[in-house]
PDB file of C-alpha atoms in Angstrom:
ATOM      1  CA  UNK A   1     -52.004 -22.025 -24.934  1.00  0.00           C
ATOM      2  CA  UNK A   2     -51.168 -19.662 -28.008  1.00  0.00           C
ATOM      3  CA  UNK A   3     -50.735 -22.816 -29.949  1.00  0.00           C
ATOM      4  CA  UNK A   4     -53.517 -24.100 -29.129  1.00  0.00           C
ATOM      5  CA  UNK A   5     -55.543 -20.816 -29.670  1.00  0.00           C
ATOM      6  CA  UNK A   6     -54.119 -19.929 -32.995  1.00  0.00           C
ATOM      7  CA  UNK A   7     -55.129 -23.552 -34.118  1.00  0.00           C
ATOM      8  CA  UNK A   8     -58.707 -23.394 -33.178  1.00  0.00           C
ATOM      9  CA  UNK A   9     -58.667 -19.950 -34.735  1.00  0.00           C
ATOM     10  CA  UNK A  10     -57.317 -21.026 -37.996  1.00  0.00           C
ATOM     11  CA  UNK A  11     -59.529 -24.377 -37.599  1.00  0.00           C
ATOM     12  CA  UNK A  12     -62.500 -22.295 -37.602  1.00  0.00           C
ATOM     13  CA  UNK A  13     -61.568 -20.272 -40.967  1.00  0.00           C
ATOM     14  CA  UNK A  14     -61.175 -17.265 -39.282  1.00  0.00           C
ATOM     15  CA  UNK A  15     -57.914 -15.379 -40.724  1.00  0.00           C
ATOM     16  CA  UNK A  16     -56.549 -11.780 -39.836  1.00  0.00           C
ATOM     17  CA  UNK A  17     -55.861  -8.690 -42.228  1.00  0.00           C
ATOM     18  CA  UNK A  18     -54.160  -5.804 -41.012  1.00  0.00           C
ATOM     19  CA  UNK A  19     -50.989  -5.555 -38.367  1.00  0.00           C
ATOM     20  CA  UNK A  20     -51.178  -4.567 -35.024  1.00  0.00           C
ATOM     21  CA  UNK A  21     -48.439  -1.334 -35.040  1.00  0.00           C
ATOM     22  CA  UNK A  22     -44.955  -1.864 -33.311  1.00  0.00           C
ATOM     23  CA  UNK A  23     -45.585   1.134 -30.494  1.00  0.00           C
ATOM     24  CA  UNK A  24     -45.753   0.660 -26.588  1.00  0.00           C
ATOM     25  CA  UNK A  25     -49.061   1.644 -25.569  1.00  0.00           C
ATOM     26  CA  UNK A  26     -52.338   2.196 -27.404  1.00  0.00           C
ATOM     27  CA  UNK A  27     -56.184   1.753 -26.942  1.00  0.00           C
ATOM     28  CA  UNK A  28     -57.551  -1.003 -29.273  1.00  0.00           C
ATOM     29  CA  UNK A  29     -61.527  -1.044 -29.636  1.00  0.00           C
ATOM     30  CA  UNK A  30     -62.714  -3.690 -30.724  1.00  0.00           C
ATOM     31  CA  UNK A  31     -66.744  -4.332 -32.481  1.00  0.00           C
ATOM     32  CA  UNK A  32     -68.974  -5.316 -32.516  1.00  0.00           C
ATOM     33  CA  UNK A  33     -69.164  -7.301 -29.225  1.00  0.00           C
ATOM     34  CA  UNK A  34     -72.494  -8.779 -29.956  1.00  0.00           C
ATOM     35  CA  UNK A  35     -71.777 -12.301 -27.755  1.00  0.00           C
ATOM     36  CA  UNK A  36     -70.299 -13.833 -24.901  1.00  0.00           C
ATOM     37  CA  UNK A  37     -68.880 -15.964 -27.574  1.00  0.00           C
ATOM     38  CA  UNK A  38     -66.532 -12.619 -28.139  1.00  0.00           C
ATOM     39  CA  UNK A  39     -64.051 -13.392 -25.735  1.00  0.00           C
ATOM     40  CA  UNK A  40     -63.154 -16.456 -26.890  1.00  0.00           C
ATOM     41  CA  UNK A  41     -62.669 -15.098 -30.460  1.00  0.00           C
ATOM     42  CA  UNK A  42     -60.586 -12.215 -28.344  1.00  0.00           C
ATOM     43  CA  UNK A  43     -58.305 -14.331 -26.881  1.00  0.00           C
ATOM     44  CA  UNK A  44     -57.661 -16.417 -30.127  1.00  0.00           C
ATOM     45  CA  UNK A  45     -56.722 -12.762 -31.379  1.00  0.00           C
ATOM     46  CA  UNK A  46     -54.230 -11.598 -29.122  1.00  0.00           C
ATOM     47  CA  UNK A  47     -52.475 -14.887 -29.222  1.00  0.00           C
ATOM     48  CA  UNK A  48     -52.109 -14.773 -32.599  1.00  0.00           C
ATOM     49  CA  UNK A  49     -50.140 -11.382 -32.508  1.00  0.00           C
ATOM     50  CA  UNK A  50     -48.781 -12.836 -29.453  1.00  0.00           C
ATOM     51  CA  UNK A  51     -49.438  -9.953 -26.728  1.00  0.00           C
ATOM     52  CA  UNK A  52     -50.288  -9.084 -23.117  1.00  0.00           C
ATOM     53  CA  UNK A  53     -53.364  -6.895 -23.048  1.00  0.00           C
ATOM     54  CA  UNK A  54     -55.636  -5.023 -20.539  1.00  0.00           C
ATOM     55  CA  UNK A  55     -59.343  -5.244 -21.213  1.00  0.00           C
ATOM     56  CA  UNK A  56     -61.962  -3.570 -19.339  1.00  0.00           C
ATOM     57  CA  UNK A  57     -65.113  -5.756 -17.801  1.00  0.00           C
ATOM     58  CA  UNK A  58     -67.932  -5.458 -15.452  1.00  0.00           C
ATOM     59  CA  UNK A  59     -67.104  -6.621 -11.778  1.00  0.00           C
ATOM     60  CA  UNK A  60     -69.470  -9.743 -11.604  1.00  0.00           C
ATOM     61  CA  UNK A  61     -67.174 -11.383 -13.944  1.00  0.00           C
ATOM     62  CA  UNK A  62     -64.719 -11.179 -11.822  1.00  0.00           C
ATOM     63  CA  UNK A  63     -66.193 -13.099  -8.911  1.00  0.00           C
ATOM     64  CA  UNK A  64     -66.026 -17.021  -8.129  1.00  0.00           C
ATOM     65  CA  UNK A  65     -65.704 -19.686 -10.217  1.00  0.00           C
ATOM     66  CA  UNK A  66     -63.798 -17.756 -13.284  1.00  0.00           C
ATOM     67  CA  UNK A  67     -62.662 -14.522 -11.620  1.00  0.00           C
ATOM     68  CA  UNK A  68     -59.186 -15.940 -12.146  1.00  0.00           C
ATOM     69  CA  UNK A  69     -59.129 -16.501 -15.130  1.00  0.00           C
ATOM     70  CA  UNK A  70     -60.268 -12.936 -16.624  1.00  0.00           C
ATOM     71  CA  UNK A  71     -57.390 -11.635 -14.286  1.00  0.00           C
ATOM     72  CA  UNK A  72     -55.074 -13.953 -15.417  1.00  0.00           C
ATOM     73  CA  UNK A  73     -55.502 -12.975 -19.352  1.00  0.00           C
ATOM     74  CA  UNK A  74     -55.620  -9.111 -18.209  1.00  0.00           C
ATOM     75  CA  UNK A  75     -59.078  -8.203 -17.159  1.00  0.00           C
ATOM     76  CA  UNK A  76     -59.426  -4.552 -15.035  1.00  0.00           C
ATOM     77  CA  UNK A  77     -62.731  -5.137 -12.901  1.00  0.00           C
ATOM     78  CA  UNK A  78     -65.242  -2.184 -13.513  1.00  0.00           C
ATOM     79  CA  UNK A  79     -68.011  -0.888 -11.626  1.00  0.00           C
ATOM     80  CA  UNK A  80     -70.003   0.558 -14.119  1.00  0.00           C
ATOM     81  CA  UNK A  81     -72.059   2.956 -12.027  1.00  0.00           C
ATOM     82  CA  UNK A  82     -68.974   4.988 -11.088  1.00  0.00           C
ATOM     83  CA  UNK A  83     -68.989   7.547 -13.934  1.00  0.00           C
ATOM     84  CA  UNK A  84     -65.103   9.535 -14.576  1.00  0.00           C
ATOM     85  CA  UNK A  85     -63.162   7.537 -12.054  1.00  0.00           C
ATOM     86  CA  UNK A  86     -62.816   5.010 -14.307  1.00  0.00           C
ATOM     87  CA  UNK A  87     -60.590   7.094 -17.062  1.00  0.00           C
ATOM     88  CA  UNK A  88     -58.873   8.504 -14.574  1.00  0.00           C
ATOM     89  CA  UNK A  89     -57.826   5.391 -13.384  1.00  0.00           C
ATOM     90  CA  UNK A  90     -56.985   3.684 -16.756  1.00  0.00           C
ATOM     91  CA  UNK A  91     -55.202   6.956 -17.610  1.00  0.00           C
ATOM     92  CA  UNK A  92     -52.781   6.287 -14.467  1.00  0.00           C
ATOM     93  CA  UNK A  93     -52.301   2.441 -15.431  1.00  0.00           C
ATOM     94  CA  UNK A  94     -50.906   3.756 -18.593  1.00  0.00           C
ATOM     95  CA  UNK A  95     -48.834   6.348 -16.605  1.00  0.00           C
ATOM     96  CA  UNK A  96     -47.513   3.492 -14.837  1.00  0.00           C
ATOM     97  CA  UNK A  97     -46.593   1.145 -17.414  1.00  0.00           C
ATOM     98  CA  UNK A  98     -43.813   1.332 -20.107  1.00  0.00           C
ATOM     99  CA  UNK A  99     -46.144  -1.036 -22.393  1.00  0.00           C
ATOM    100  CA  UNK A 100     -49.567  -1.156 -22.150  1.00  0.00           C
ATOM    101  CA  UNK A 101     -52.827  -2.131 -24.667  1.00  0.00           C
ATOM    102  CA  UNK A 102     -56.185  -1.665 -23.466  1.00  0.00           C
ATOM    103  CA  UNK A 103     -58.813  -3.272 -25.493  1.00  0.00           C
ATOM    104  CA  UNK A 104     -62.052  -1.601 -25.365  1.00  0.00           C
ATOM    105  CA  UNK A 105     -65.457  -2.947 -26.520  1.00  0.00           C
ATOM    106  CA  UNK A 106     -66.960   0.452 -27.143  1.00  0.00           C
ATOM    107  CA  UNK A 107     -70.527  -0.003 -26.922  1.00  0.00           C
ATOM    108  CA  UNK A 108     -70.391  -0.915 -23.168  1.00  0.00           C
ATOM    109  CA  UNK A 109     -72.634  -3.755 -23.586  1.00  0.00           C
ATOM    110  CA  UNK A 110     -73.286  -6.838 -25.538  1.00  0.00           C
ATOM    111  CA  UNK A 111     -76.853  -5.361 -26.324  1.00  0.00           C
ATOM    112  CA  UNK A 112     -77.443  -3.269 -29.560  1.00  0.00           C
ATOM    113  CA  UNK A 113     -75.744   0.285 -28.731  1.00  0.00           C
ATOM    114  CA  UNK A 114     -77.114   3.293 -31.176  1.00  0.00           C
ATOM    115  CA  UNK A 115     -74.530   5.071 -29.562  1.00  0.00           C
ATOM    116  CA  UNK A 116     -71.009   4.557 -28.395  1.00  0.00           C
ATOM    117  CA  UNK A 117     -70.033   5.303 -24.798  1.00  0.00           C
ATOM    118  CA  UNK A 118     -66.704   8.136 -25.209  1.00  0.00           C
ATOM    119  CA  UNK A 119     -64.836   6.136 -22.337  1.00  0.00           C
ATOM    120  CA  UNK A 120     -62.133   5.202 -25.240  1.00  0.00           C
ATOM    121  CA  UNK A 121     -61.564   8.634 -26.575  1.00  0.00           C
ATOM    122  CA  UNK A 122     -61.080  10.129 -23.094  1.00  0.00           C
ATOM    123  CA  UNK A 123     -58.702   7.538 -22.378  1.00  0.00           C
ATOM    124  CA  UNK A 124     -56.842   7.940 -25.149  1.00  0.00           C
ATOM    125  CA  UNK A 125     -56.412  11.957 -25.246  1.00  0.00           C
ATOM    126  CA  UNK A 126     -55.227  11.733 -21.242  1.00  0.00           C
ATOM    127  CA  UNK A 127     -53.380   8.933 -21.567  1.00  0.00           C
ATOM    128  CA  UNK A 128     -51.832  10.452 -25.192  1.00  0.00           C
ATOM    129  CA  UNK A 129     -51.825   7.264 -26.979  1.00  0.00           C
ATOM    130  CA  UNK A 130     -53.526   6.349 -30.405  1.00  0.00           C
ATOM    131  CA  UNK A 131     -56.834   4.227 -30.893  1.00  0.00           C
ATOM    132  CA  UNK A 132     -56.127   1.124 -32.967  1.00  0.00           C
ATOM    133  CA  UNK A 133     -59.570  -0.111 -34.736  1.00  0.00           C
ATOM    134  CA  UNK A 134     -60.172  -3.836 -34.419  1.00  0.00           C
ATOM    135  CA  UNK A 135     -63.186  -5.098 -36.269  1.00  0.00           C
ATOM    136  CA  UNK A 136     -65.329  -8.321 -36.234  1.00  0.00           C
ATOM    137  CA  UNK A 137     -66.973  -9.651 -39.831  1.00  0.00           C
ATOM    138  CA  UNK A 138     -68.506 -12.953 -38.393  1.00  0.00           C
ATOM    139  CA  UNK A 139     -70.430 -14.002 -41.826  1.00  0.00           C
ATOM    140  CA  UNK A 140     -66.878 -13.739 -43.480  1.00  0.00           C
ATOM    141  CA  UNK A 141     -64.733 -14.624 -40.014  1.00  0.00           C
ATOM    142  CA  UNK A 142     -62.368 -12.064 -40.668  1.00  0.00           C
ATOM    143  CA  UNK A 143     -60.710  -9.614 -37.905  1.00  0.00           C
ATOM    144  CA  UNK A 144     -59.999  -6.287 -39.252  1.00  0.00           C
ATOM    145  CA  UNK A 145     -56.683  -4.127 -37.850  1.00  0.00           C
ATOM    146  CA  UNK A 146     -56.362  -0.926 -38.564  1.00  0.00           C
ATOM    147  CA  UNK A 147     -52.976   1.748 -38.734  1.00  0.00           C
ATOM    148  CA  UNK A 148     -53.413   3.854 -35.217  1.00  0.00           C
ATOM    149  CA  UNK A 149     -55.075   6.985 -35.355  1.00  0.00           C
ATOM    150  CA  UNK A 150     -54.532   9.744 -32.870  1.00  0.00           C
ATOM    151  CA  UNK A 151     -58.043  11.291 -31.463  1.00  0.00           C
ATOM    152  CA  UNK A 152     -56.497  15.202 -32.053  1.00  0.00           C
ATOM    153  CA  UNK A 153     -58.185  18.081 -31.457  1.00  0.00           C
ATOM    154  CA  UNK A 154     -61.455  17.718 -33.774  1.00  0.00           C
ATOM    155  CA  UNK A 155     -63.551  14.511 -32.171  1.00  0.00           C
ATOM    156  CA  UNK A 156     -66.202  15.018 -34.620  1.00  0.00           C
ATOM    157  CA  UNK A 157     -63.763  14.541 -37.166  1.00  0.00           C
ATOM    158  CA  UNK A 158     -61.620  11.335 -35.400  1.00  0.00           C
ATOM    159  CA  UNK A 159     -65.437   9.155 -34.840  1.00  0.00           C
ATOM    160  CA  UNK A 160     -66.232  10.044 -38.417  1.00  0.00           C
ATOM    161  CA  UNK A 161     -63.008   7.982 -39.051  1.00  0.00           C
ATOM    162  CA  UNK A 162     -63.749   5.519 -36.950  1.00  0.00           C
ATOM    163  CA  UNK A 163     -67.312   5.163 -38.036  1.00  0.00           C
ATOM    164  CA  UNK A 164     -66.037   4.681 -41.916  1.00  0.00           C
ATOM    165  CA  UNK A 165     -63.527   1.677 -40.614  1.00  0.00           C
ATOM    166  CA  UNK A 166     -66.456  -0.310 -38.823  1.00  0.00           C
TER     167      UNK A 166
END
């Protein structure tokens, strides 16, 4: 299967810059998630570093016929109308793991977002990991990695990062 990915991938022109870091657990997010198409270009992604991730995705895609299969490549079901149990869940998954990498698509949605949901930043300060930025330039086909960055004690200061990477 990673063969196979990593050929379509390269098939397709798309190419990677930037290394995923060499440390046990972060959050990735990764944008813009503008398609259903996205997932596909995801899992071409993480075979081509070759890892085991976590995502996050709402619970109808986990039902019958390809329930499965978003299990299978590490989908968490989520019911989005339960607000804070979520991160306090995700934040105990990381407790209980000695590796873990969630990838978050941080607009929520595969709609327009003018604002970013804070899910990823308060999973990242409880969990004490670092936020790796993974970006998406479909005219060019390019997947952007950045070093991690730790959220710290100045949030206005850690999205204005984040907002000059994407």
């Amino acid at each position: 299967m990673r063969w196979l990915s990593h050929r379509v991938f390269t098939l397709l022109g798309w190419t990677v810059q930037g290394e995923l870091p060499d440390i046990p657990k972060m959050v990735i997010i990764g944008a813009p998630h503008t398609s259903n198409w996205d997932f596909f270009l995801f899992l071409a992604v993480i075979h081509h570093f070759g890892i085991k991730v976590r995502f996050l995705g709402k619970a109808s895609l986990f039902r019958r016929p390809f329930g499965f299969m978003f299990r299978k490549v590490g989908g968490i079901p989520v019911e989005r109308g339960r607000a804070g149990g979520l991160v306090r869940q995700v934040k105990a998954a990381f407790d209980a793991e000695e590796r873990m990498i969630l990838v978050v698509a941080p607009e929520g949605t595969r709609s327009a977002a003018p604002a970013w949901k804070s899910g990823f930043v308060e999973i990242a300060e409880g969990a004490e990991v670092p936020v790796v930025l993974a970006g998406v330039d479909g005219p060019n086909k390019v997947v952007s990695i950045s070093p991690p960055h730790w959220v710290g004690p100045d949030r206005a200061e850690f999205m204005s990062r984040v907002r000059e990477f994407y």
